[in-house]
Coordinates of C-alpha atoms in Angstrom, one line a residue:
M6 CA 146.8 235.1 -77.6
A7 CA 145.2 236.7 -80.5
F8 CA 147.3 240.1 -81.0
S9 CA 148.4 242.0 -83.8
G10 CA 151.3 240.5 -85.5
A11 CA 152.7 244.0 -86.2
L12 CA 153.0 244.7 -82.5
T13 CA 156.5 244.6 -81.3
L14 CA 157.6 244.6 -77.7
T15 CA 161.1 246.0 -77.5
D16 CA 162.1 244.5 -74.3
L17 CA 160.3 243.0 -71.1
N18 CA 162.9 244.4 -68.6
D19 CA 160.6 246.4 -66.7
F20 CA 157.0 247.7 -67.1
L21 CA 156.0 248.7 -70.5
T22 CA 154.5 252.1 -71.4
P23 CA 152.8 252.1 -74.6
S24 CA 154.0 255.7 -75.3
Q25 CA 157.5 254.5 -75.1
A26 CA 158.2 250.6 -75.0
C27 CA 155.8 249.4 -77.0
I28 CA 156.4 249.9 -80.8
K29 CA 154.1 249.4 -84.1
P30 CA 156.3 249.8 -87.2
V31 CA 154.9 252.5 -89.8
E32 CA 154.8 250.6 -93.1
Q33 CA 156.8 252.6 -95.7
V34 CA 158.1 251.4 -99.0
N35 CA 162.0 252.1 -99.8
E36 CA 162.9 252.9 -103.5
P37 CA 166.1 252.5 -104.7
Q38 CA 168.7 254.9 -103.0
Q39 CA 171.6 256.6 -104.7
I40 CA 174.8 254.9 -103.6
I41 CA 177.3 256.9 -101.9
E42 CA 180.6 256.8 -100.3
S43 CA 180.7 253.8 -98.0
G44 CA 180.6 254.7 -94.2
A45 CA 178.9 258.0 -94.8
A46 CA 175.3 258.6 -93.2
M47 CA 172.7 258.4 -95.9
T48 CA 169.8 260.2 -94.1
E49 CA 169.4 262.6 -91.3
I50 CA 166.6 263.4 -89.0
V51 CA 165.6 266.9 -88.5
I52 CA 162.9 268.3 -86.0
D53 CA 161.5 271.8 -86.9
S54 CA 160.2 274.6 -84.7
S55 CA 156.5 272.5 -84.2
G56 CA 158.0 269.4 -83.2
S57 CA 157.5 267.5 -86.4
Y58 CA 160.5 265.1 -87.8
Y59 CA 161.8 265.4 -91.3
E60 CA 164.2 262.8 -92.9
V61 CA 166.4 264.4 -95.4
S62 CA 169.5 263.0 -97.4
A63 CA 173.0 263.6 -96.3
N64 CA 173.6 265.5 -99.5
G65 CA 170.3 267.6 -99.3
A66 CA 168.6 265.5 -101.7
S67 CA 165.4 263.8 -101.0
T68 CA 165.3 260.3 -99.9
N69 CA 162.0 259.5 -101.5
A70 CA 161.8 260.6 -105.2
S71 CA 158.0 260.8 -104.9
S72 CA 158.1 263.5 -102.1
K73 CA 157.9 267.0 -102.8
G74 CA 161.1 269.2 -102.1
T75 CA 164.2 267.9 -100.3
E76 CA 162.7 266.6 -97.2
R77 CA 159.9 263.9 -96.1
K78 CA 158.1 264.5 -93.1
L79 CA 158.0 261.2 -90.9
Q80 CA 154.4 259.7 -90.0
Q81 CA 154.1 259.3 -86.2
A82 CA 153.5 255.7 -85.1
Q83 CA 150.1 255.1 -83.6
I84 CA 149.0 252.2 -81.5
S85 CA 145.1 251.7 -81.3
L86 CA 143.4 250.3 -78.2
N87 CA 143.3 247.1 -79.9
D88 CA 146.8 247.1 -81.1
C89 CA 147.9 247.4 -77.3
L90 CA 147.4 244.7 -75.0
A91 CA 144.0 246.5 -74.2
C92 CA 142.3 243.6 -72.5
S93 CA 145.1 241.7 -71.4
G94 CA 147.1 244.7 -69.9
C95 CA 150.8 245.7 -70.4
I96 CA 152.9 243.4 -68.6
T97 CA 156.2 243.0 -66.8
S98 CA 158.6 240.3 -67.7
A99 CA 157.6 238.5 -64.3
E100 CA 154.0 238.6 -65.3
S101 CA 155.0 237.1 -68.6
V102 CA 156.4 234.1 -67.1
L103 CA 153.5 233.9 -64.7
I104 CA 151.3 233.6 -67.8
T105 CA 153.4 231.4 -69.5
L106 CA 153.0 229.1 -66.2
Q107 CA 149.2 229.6 -66.6
S108 CA 148.3 227.3 -69.3
H109 CA 146.4 224.1 -70.3
T110 CA 149.8 222.2 -70.9
E111 CA 150.6 222.9 -67.2
V112 CA 147.2 221.5 -66.1
L113 CA 147.6 218.4 -68.1
N114 CA 151.5 217.9 -66.7
F115 CA 150.3 218.3 -63.3
L116 CA 147.2 215.6 -63.8
D117 CA 150.0 213.1 -65.3
S118 CA 152.2 213.3 -62.4
N119 CA 149.8 213.8 -59.7
A120 CA 150.3 210.9 -57.0
P121 CA 147.7 208.2 -56.7
V122 CA 144.7 208.9 -54.6
S123 CA 145.2 207.7 -51.2
T124 CA 149.2 208.3 -51.2
P125 CA 150.8 211.2 -49.0
G126 CA 151.8 213.2 -52.2
H127 CA 148.3 213.0 -53.9
K128 CA 146.5 216.5 -54.5
I129 CA 142.8 216.8 -55.0
P130 CA 142.5 218.3 -58.4
V131 CA 139.4 220.7 -58.4
L132 CA 138.3 222.6 -61.5
S133 CA 135.8 225.7 -61.3
I134 CA 134.4 227.2 -64.4
A135 CA 132.8 230.6 -65.0
P136 CA 129.3 231.1 -66.4
Q137 CA 130.6 232.9 -69.3
S138 CA 132.8 230.2 -70.3
L139 CA 129.7 227.7 -70.4
A140 CA 127.9 230.1 -72.5
S141 CA 130.8 230.6 -74.9
L142 CA 130.9 226.7 -75.1
A143 CA 126.9 226.5 -75.5
A144 CA 126.7 229.1 -78.2
S145 CA 129.7 227.5 -80.2
L146 CA 127.9 224.1 -80.0
S147 CA 124.4 225.6 -80.7
S148 CA 125.8 227.5 -83.9
S149 CA 127.3 223.9 -85.2
S150 CA 124.6 221.6 -84.6
G151 CA 121.4 224.2 -85.0
S152 CA 119.7 223.5 -81.7
P153 CA 120.0 225.5 -78.6
V154 CA 122.2 223.7 -75.9
S155 CA 121.6 225.0 -71.9
L156 CA 124.5 225.8 -69.8
R157 CA 123.4 223.1 -67.3
R158 CA 123.9 220.6 -70.1
I159 CA 127.2 221.9 -71.0
L160 CA 128.0 222.0 -67.5
R161 CA 127.3 218.3 -67.0
R162 CA 129.3 217.4 -70.2
V163 CA 132.2 219.5 -68.9
R164 CA 132.5 217.8 -65.9
A165 CA 131.9 214.3 -67.1
F166 CA 135.0 215.1 -69.4
S167 CA 137.2 216.7 -66.6
T168 CA 136.5 213.6 -64.1
R169 CA 136.4 210.7 -66.5
I170 CA 139.2 211.7 -69.0
L171 CA 141.5 214.3 -67.1
G172 CA 141.1 212.9 -63.5
F173 CA 139.4 215.7 -61.8
E174 CA 137.6 214.9 -58.6
H175 CA 135.3 217.9 -58.3
V176 CA 134.0 220.4 -60.7
Y177 CA 132.1 223.5 -59.8
D178 CA 130.7 226.5 -61.6
T179 CA 131.4 229.9 -60.3
T180 CA 128.0 231.4 -59.5
F181 CA 128.1 230.6 -55.8
A182 CA 131.2 232.1 -55.7
R183 CA 129.8 235.2 -57.5
H184 CA 126.9 235.0 -55.2
I185 CA 129.2 235.8 -51.9
A186 CA 131.0 238.0 -54.0
L187 CA 127.8 240.3 -54.4
L188 CA 127.0 240.1 -51.0
E189 CA 130.4 241.3 -49.8
H190 CA 130.3 243.8 -52.6
T191 CA 127.0 245.4 -51.1
Q192 CA 128.4 245.3 -47.5
E193 CA 131.3 247.1 -49.0
F194 CA 129.2 249.8 -50.5
F195 CA 126.9 250.7 -47.4
E196 CA 130.0 250.9 -45.6
R197 CA 131.4 253.4 -48.0
K198 CA 127.8 255.1 -47.7
R199 CA 128.4 255.5 -44.0
G200 CA 131.8 257.1 -44.7
N201 CA 134.2 254.2 -44.5
G202 CA 135.6 254.8 -47.8
K203 CA 135.4 256.8 -50.6
L204 CA 132.6 257.2 -53.5
P205 CA 132.0 256.6 -56.2
M206 CA 132.7 252.8 -55.9
L207 CA 133.9 251.2 -59.0
A208 CA 134.1 247.4 -59.6
S209 CA 136.9 245.1 -58.9
A210 CA 136.0 242.1 -60.7
C211 CA 138.1 242.9 -64.1
P212 CA 141.4 242.0 -63.6
G213 CA 142.2 244.2 -66.9
W214 CA 140.5 247.4 -65.3
I215 CA 142.7 246.7 -61.9
C216 CA 145.9 246.3 -64.1
Y217 CA 145.2 249.4 -66.0
A218 CA 144.3 251.4 -63.0
E219 CA 147.5 250.2 -61.0
K220 CA 149.8 251.0 -63.9
A221 CA 148.1 254.2 -65.4
H222 CA 145.6 255.7 -63.2
S223 CA 146.7 255.2 -59.5
E224 CA 144.6 258.1 -58.4
M225 CA 141.5 256.0 -58.9
L226 CA 142.8 253.0 -56.5
P227 CA 140.9 254.5 -53.4
F228 CA 137.3 254.2 -55.5
I229 CA 138.1 250.5 -56.5
A230 CA 135.9 248.3 -54.3
R231 CA 138.0 245.9 -52.2
T232 CA 136.1 242.7 -52.8
K233 CA 137.6 239.7 -54.3
S234 CA 136.3 238.7 -57.7
P235 CA 134.3 235.6 -57.8
Q236 CA 137.4 233.5 -59.5
Q237 CA 139.3 234.4 -55.9
V238 CA 136.5 234.0 -53.7
M239 CA 136.1 230.5 -55.4
G240 CA 139.6 230.1 -54.3
T241 CA 138.9 230.9 -51.0
L242 CA 135.8 228.4 -50.8
V243 CA 138.1 225.7 -52.3
K244 CA 141.4 225.7 -50.4
S245 CA 140.1 226.8 -47.2
W246 CA 136.1 226.0 -46.7
F247 CA 135.9 222.9 -48.9
G248 CA 139.6 221.9 -47.7
N249 CA 138.7 221.8 -44.2
R250 CA 135.4 219.7 -45.1
W251 CA 137.8 217.3 -47.0
G252 CA 140.1 217.2 -43.9
V253 CA 143.2 218.3 -46.2
Q254 CA 145.5 221.4 -46.0
P255 CA 145.5 224.1 -48.8
D256 CA 148.3 222.6 -50.3
Q257 CA 146.9 219.4 -51.0
I258 CA 144.3 221.1 -53.3
Y259 CA 145.1 221.7 -57.0
H260 CA 142.6 224.4 -57.9
V261 CA 142.0 225.2 -61.9
S262 CA 139.9 227.9 -63.0
V263 CA 138.4 228.1 -66.5
M264 CA 137.8 231.9 -67.4
P265 CA 136.8 234.2 -70.2
C266 CA 139.7 236.3 -69.8
Y267 CA 143.3 236.1 -70.2
D268 CA 143.9 238.5 -67.2
K269 CA 142.5 236.3 -65.0
K270 CA 145.6 234.4 -65.4
L271 CA 147.5 237.7 -64.0
E272 CA 145.0 237.9 -61.1
A273 CA 145.5 234.6 -59.9
S274 CA 149.3 235.2 -59.6
R275 CA 148.9 238.3 -57.7
Q276 CA 151.0 238.0 -54.3
D277 CA 147.9 238.9 -52.4
F278 CA 146.5 235.5 -53.2
Y279 CA 149.4 233.4 -52.1
N280 CA 149.1 231.7 -49.0
E281 CA 152.9 232.2 -47.3
L282 CA 152.0 229.4 -44.6
Y283 CA 151.0 226.5 -46.9
S284 CA 153.1 228.0 -50.0
T285 CA 149.9 227.7 -52.2
R286 CA 148.0 229.9 -54.4
D287 CA 144.0 230.2 -54.1
V288 CA 144.0 229.2 -57.7
D289 CA 147.0 227.2 -58.9
C290 CA 146.2 227.6 -62.9
V291 CA 143.7 229.5 -65.0
I292 CA 143.1 228.4 -68.4
T293 CA 140.6 230.2 -71.0
T294 CA 137.6 228.9 -72.7
G295 CA 139.7 228.3 -76.0
E296 CA 142.1 226.4 -73.9
L297 CA 139.5 223.8 -72.3
E298 CA 138.1 223.6 -75.9
L299 CA 141.4 222.7 -77.1
M300 CA 142.0 220.2 -74.3
M301 CA 138.6 218.5 -75.5
R302 CA 139.5 218.1 -78.9
D303 CA 142.9 217.0 -78.1
K304 CA 141.5 214.2 -76.0
G305 CA 138.6 213.5 -78.7
W306 CA 135.4 214.3 -76.6
D307 CA 132.6 215.3 -78.5
L308 CA 130.9 218.0 -76.6
S309 CA 127.7 217.7 -78.5
Q310 CA 127.3 214.1 -77.0
P311 CA 124.7 214.1 -74.3
V312 CA 125.9 212.3 -70.6
E313 CA 123.2 210.9 -68.3
N314 CA 120.9 213.2 -66.3
E315 CA 122.3 216.3 -67.9
G316 CA 119.1 218.1 -67.9
I317 CA 118.1 217.4 -64.2
P318 CA 118.9 220.0 -61.5
D319 CA 121.1 218.5 -58.8
F320 CA 119.5 219.6 -55.6
D321 CA 121.8 217.9 -53.5
A322 CA 125.1 219.2 -55.0
E323 CA 127.6 220.7 -52.3
I324 CA 126.9 224.4 -53.5
P325 CA 124.0 225.7 -55.6
E326 CA 124.4 225.5 -59.3
L327 CA 124.2 228.3 -62.1
L328 CA 122.7 230.9 -60.0
S329 CA 121.3 233.2 -62.3
H330 CA 121.6 237.0 -61.0
P331 CA 119.4 239.5 -62.7
G332 CA 121.4 242.5 -64.5
T333 CA 124.2 242.2 -66.5
S334 CA 125.8 239.2 -68.0
S335 CA 129.2 240.5 -66.2
G336 CA 128.3 239.7 -62.9
S337 CA 125.2 242.1 -62.2
Y338 CA 127.2 244.1 -59.4
L339 CA 125.4 247.3 -60.5
H340 CA 121.8 245.7 -60.4
S341 CA 122.6 243.9 -57.2
L342 CA 123.4 247.3 -55.3
I343 CA 120.1 248.7 -57.2
N344 CA 118.0 245.8 -55.8
S345 CA 119.7 246.2 -52.3
I346 CA 118.7 249.8 -52.4
T347 CA 115.3 249.4 -53.7
A348 CA 114.5 246.5 -50.9
S349 CA 116.0 248.7 -48.0
H350 CA 113.6 251.7 -48.8
S351 CA 110.5 251.9 -47.4
S352 CA 108.6 253.8 -50.2
P353 CA 108.1 252.9 -53.8
V354 CA 111.2 253.7 -56.0
D355 CA 111.3 254.0 -59.8
L356 CA 114.2 253.0 -61.9
T357 CA 115.2 254.9 -65.2
S358 CA 118.2 254.2 -67.6
K359 CA 119.6 255.8 -70.6
S360 CA 122.4 254.9 -73.1
I361 CA 125.5 257.5 -73.4
R362 CA 126.6 256.7 -77.1
T363 CA 126.4 253.1 -77.0
S364 CA 124.9 250.1 -74.9
D365 CA 128.4 249.5 -73.4
Y366 CA 127.9 252.9 -71.5
E367 CA 124.7 253.0 -69.5
E368 CA 123.4 255.3 -66.6
F369 CA 121.0 254.0 -64.0
I370 CA 119.2 256.4 -61.6
L371 CA 116.7 255.0 -58.7
R372 CA 114.3 257.9 -57.6
A373 CA 111.6 258.0 -54.6
R374 CA 108.4 258.0 -56.4
D375 CA 106.5 260.0 -54.0
T376 CA 109.3 262.7 -53.5
G377 CA 111.6 262.3 -56.9
E378 CA 114.7 262.4 -54.5
V379 CA 117.7 260.7 -56.3
L380 CA 118.8 257.6 -54.4
F381 CA 121.3 256.3 -56.3
K382 CA 122.8 256.9 -59.6
G383 CA 125.1 254.2 -61.4
A384 CA 126.8 253.4 -64.5
K385 CA 127.7 250.4 -66.4
C386 CA 130.6 251.1 -68.3
Y387 CA 132.6 248.2 -70.7
G388 CA 135.6 248.9 -72.9
F389 CA 138.4 251.2 -72.7
R390 CA 137.3 253.9 -74.7
N391 CA 134.2 254.5 -72.2
L392 CA 136.5 253.6 -69.3
Q393 CA 138.6 256.3 -70.0
N394 CA 136.0 258.6 -70.2
V395 CA 134.6 257.4 -66.6
V396 CA 137.9 257.7 -65.0
R397 CA 137.9 261.5 -66.4
K398 CA 134.4 261.9 -65.1
V399 CA 134.7 260.5 -61.9
G400 CA 138.4 262.3 -61.1
R401 CA 136.2 265.9 -62.2
E402 CA 133.3 265.1 -59.9
A403 CA 135.6 263.7 -56.9
G404 CA 138.2 266.7 -57.2
V405 CA 141.1 264.1 -58.1
Q406 CA 143.7 265.2 -60.8
V407 CA 143.8 262.4 -63.4
G408 CA 147.2 262.0 -64.3
R409 CA 149.1 259.8 -67.1
G410 CA 151.0 256.8 -65.6
A411 CA 151.2 255.9 -62.2
A412 CA 151.6 259.6 -61.0
G413 CA 148.0 260.5 -60.5
R414 CA 147.5 262.4 -57.2
L415 CA 144.7 264.0 -55.0
V416 CA 145.1 268.0 -55.3
G417 CA 143.4 270.8 -53.3
M418 CA 140.7 271.2 -56.1
R419 CA 137.2 271.6 -55.6
A420 CA 134.8 269.2 -56.5
K421 CA 132.4 270.1 -59.4
K422 CA 129.2 271.8 -58.2
R423 CA 126.0 269.4 -58.6
G424 CA 122.7 271.4 -59.5
G425 CA 119.8 269.1 -60.3
E426 CA 119.2 265.4 -59.8
D427 CA 120.9 264.8 -63.3
E428 CA 124.1 266.4 -62.1
K429 CA 124.4 264.1 -59.1
G430 CA 127.5 262.1 -59.2
Y431 CA 127.8 258.3 -59.5
D432 CA 127.5 256.2 -56.6
Y433 CA 128.8 253.2 -58.6
V434 CA 130.2 252.1 -61.8
E435 CA 130.4 248.5 -63.0
V436 CA 133.6 248.5 -65.0
M437 CA 134.8 245.9 -67.6
A438 CA 137.8 246.3 -69.8
C439 CA 136.0 244.2 -72.8
P440 CA 133.5 245.9 -75.2
G441 CA 130.5 243.7 -74.5
G442 CA 131.4 242.6 -71.0
C443 CA 132.8 239.3 -69.8
V444 CA 131.0 237.2 -72.5
N445 CA 133.4 238.7 -74.9
G446 CA 136.5 237.9 -72.9
G447 CA 139.9 237.8 -75.0
G448 CA 139.8 234.0 -74.1
Q449 CA 136.1 233.0 -75.4
L450 CA 135.6 231.0 -78.3
K451 CA 135.0 232.9 -81.9
P452 CA 133.0 231.9 -84.9
I453 CA 135.4 231.4 -88.0
A454 CA 133.1 232.5 -90.6
Q455 CA 132.2 235.9 -88.9
A456 CA 136.0 236.3 -87.7
A457 CA 137.3 235.8 -91.0
G458 CA 134.7 237.8 -93.1
Q459 CA 134.5 240.8 -90.7
K460 CA 136.6 243.8 -92.0
E461 CA 136.4 246.3 -88.9
D462 CA 137.6 245.7 -85.4
E463 CA 135.4 245.9 -82.3
E464 CA 135.6 249.6 -82.0
G465 CA 135.1 250.2 -85.7
F466 CA 138.4 250.4 -87.3
T467 CA 139.0 248.9 -90.4
R468 CA 141.7 246.2 -90.5
N469 CA 143.1 243.9 -92.9
W470 CA 144.1 241.0 -90.5
Q471 CA 146.6 239.4 -92.7
E472 CA 148.7 242.4 -93.5
S473 CA 148.7 242.8 -89.5
G474 CA 150.0 239.3 -89.1
V475 CA 147.2 237.5 -88.0
Q476 CA 146.6 234.1 -89.5
M477 CA 142.8 233.7 -90.1
P478 CA 141.7 230.0 -90.3
V479 CA 140.2 228.5 -93.2
P480 CA 136.2 228.3 -92.7
G481 CA 134.9 224.6 -92.9
E482 CA 138.0 222.9 -92.0
D483 CA 137.0 222.8 -88.3
S484 CA 133.6 224.1 -87.1
Q485 CA 135.1 223.9 -83.5
M486 CA 138.2 225.8 -84.0
Q487 CA 138.5 229.5 -82.4
G488 CA 138.9 232.1 -84.7
A489 CA 141.9 234.6 -84.4
K490 CA 140.2 237.5 -83.9
W491 CA 138.9 239.2 -80.9
G492 CA 135.3 240.2 -80.7
N493 CA 132.3 240.2 -83.0
K494 CA 129.1 242.3 -82.0
E495 CA 126.7 239.9 -83.4
W496 CA 128.6 236.8 -81.8
T497 CA 128.5 238.4 -78.3
K498 CA 124.8 238.9 -78.6
E499 CA 124.6 235.3 -79.6
V500 CA 126.8 234.5 -76.5
E501 CA 124.8 236.7 -74.2
S502 CA 121.3 235.3 -75.1
V503 CA 122.4 231.7 -74.7
Y504 CA 123.8 233.0 -71.1
W505 CA 120.2 233.9 -70.0
H506 CA 118.4 231.4 -71.6
D507 CA 118.7 228.5 -69.3
L508 CA 115.3 227.6 -68.1
P509 CA 115.0 225.6 -65.1
T510 CA 113.7 222.3 -65.2
P511 CA 111.3 221.2 -62.4
P512 CA 112.1 218.5 -60.3
P513 CA 111.1 215.1 -61.0
S514 CA 108.7 214.8 -58.0
P515 CA 107.1 217.7 -55.7
R516 CA 109.1 218.7 -52.9
P517 CA 107.3 220.9 -50.6
D518 CA 110.4 221.4 -48.3
L519 CA 112.6 222.7 -51.3
E520 CA 114.4 225.9 -50.7
T521 CA 114.7 228.2 -53.8
P522 CA 118.2 228.6 -55.0
F523 CA 118.7 231.7 -53.5
D524 CA 117.3 231.1 -50.1
R525 CA 119.9 228.1 -50.3
A526 CA 122.5 230.3 -51.3
D527 CA 121.9 233.0 -48.7
R528 CA 122.0 230.3 -45.9
L529 CA 124.9 228.6 -47.2
A530 CA 126.8 232.0 -47.6
A531 CA 126.1 232.5 -43.9
K532 CA 127.3 229.3 -43.0
V533 CA 130.8 229.9 -44.9
K534 CA 131.3 233.0 -43.1
I535 CA 131.0 231.7 -39.7
D536 CA 132.8 228.6 -40.7
L537 CA 135.7 230.4 -41.7
C538 CA 135.7 233.5 -39.6
H539 CA 134.8 232.0 -36.2
P540 CA 132.7 234.5 -34.6
T541 CA 132.6 234.6 -30.7
D542 CA 128.9 235.2 -30.5
G543 CA 127.0 231.9 -31.2
S544 CA 123.9 233.5 -31.2
L545 CA 124.7 235.5 -34.5
D546 CA 122.3 236.6 -36.8
K547 CA 122.7 234.1 -39.7
S548 CA 123.2 236.1 -42.5
W549 CA 125.8 237.6 -44.5
A550 CA 124.9 241.2 -43.5
S551 CA 125.3 240.3 -39.5
V552 CA 128.1 242.1 -38.1
M553 CA 130.6 239.9 -36.0
D554 CA 133.2 240.7 -33.4
E555 CA 136.1 242.6 -34.2
G556 CA 138.5 239.5 -34.7
A557 CA 135.7 237.8 -37.0
E558 CA 135.3 241.0 -38.9
T559 CA 139.2 241.1 -39.4
R560 CA 139.4 237.5 -40.8
R561 CA 136.6 238.3 -42.9
R562 CA 138.3 241.3 -44.8
E563 CA 141.2 239.0 -45.1
L564 CA 139.3 236.2 -46.6
F565 CA 137.0 238.2 -48.7
R566 CA 138.9 241.5 -49.6
T567 CA 142.2 242.6 -51.2
Q568 CA 144.1 245.5 -51.7
Y569 CA 145.8 247.3 -54.4
R570 CA 148.8 249.0 -55.2
A571 CA 150.3 251.9 -58.0
V572 CA 153.0 250.5 -60.1
E573 CA 155.5 253.0 -60.7
S574 CA 157.0 252.9 -64.4
E575 CA 160.8 252.7 -64.6
V576 CA 160.8 253.2 -68.3
V577 CA 162.2 256.3 -70.0
G578 CA 162.7 257.3 -73.2
L579 CA 166.5 257.0 -73.0
A580 CA 166.3 253.6 -71.6
V581 CA 164.4 252.0 -74.4
K582 CA 166.2 249.6 -76.7
W583 CA 165.3 250.5 -80.1

């Protein structure tokens, strides 16, 4: 994980608060000191009336010959958003152990020790990969080869490597799971609009954001959507739906997901996604895009080499492949709601958008064309800087006191008065912790030349990576090797372009009975819901939005939704081990 080498974690006994337990040393140059009596204190720290700290020598002389007077003001240690664990969140000791277990080494160890097929101890190995990871692999390959490579071709090559070399039996992309997550997400939003929950609804697919909210802004938890992320919906599909079709129990499947983000390891390790009955997780192990690429290099697999039928869509696949949801490359949660509201409105509507400071923070307003009434106001918010601004804005508009740590609470304060249409509060915010969204996740591949040559970090601060303890790779030694630095705006645009540039190939022969990918996805999603929720009404309308009986709806919430809990910090200043 590419973090600053100057960042030191003092202890992992409890939850770490960056203000007290996460220390970045301040650089200083010590000049020769005057030798005084052995055992005597050489310096003292004094605090003035303003709270500033000064270092003075025991005999009253300055400890720094170049300083003015007999005292030296100490510089306050500061940790920027990049120095802290920003995208990967502050963690507990238990979580650090889980991250260690979530690695490509664990995957290889399992595959090597898995019992042979048709023996009692055999587990079916399944791999699912996010489209953002496919885009990162495609962009890296395209930049080195000079010719564009589509996501479909990368998926076929990853499938060939995983099945032929590693021994996986099934390989899927996660876009169908995302399709189900978007359907459930939309369903939950309309439930909240009817009064069954708080608005604005905040996206729940980013585990970095969830980790931050649980540990720093618990007052935001009632606003966060309960819908599972695509990774965890895929876990439900693999362990429950596919398992039933294959005639095996959930603990007889080993599910590995490839994700663009390290925080997905923590998400998969949450207790909410653990099946107590079968003692198994929905996702057994999460590896990043970089770890998958490392496995390929270690096994001598050349991703640039084509495989048979790699450019032909598989219309007979078990689930639809590479569904492209229009909107954003981070899941299109905001735009899926906009499309649903537009479709449900009887008269024409107009959508306008504007950027707030940067393209990572944009507002979208949906108005009725005839009356000008604001039907929906949402925002796309990427990166922790924008995220904190949105938290304050949501708290102010909803009448919620935004506190530090997990002490935020609802208070009896009036919500902000809203006047005109532009003063309408948000109905929804698509929140992602990484600047640029999921295509710029911390686990994605990075270009060496750009990473080594760029002098500023993703948030515009000047950084010397070698002085910070980051070892930069030498350009040219290994064009496929991922760089050490997180984020690069130009490279993120390249990955974004590849993500959207996967034009479908027409079938080799006309098929008039062929469904569109989204028609098939909607039909199959309804079948998944009925198969897993077991509604008593056999004549149920076969769509995801149809309401089932109470028992089936309870099972639906258990399968496709989750919950969050505030994490109280037990670290206090006196308990920190310096």
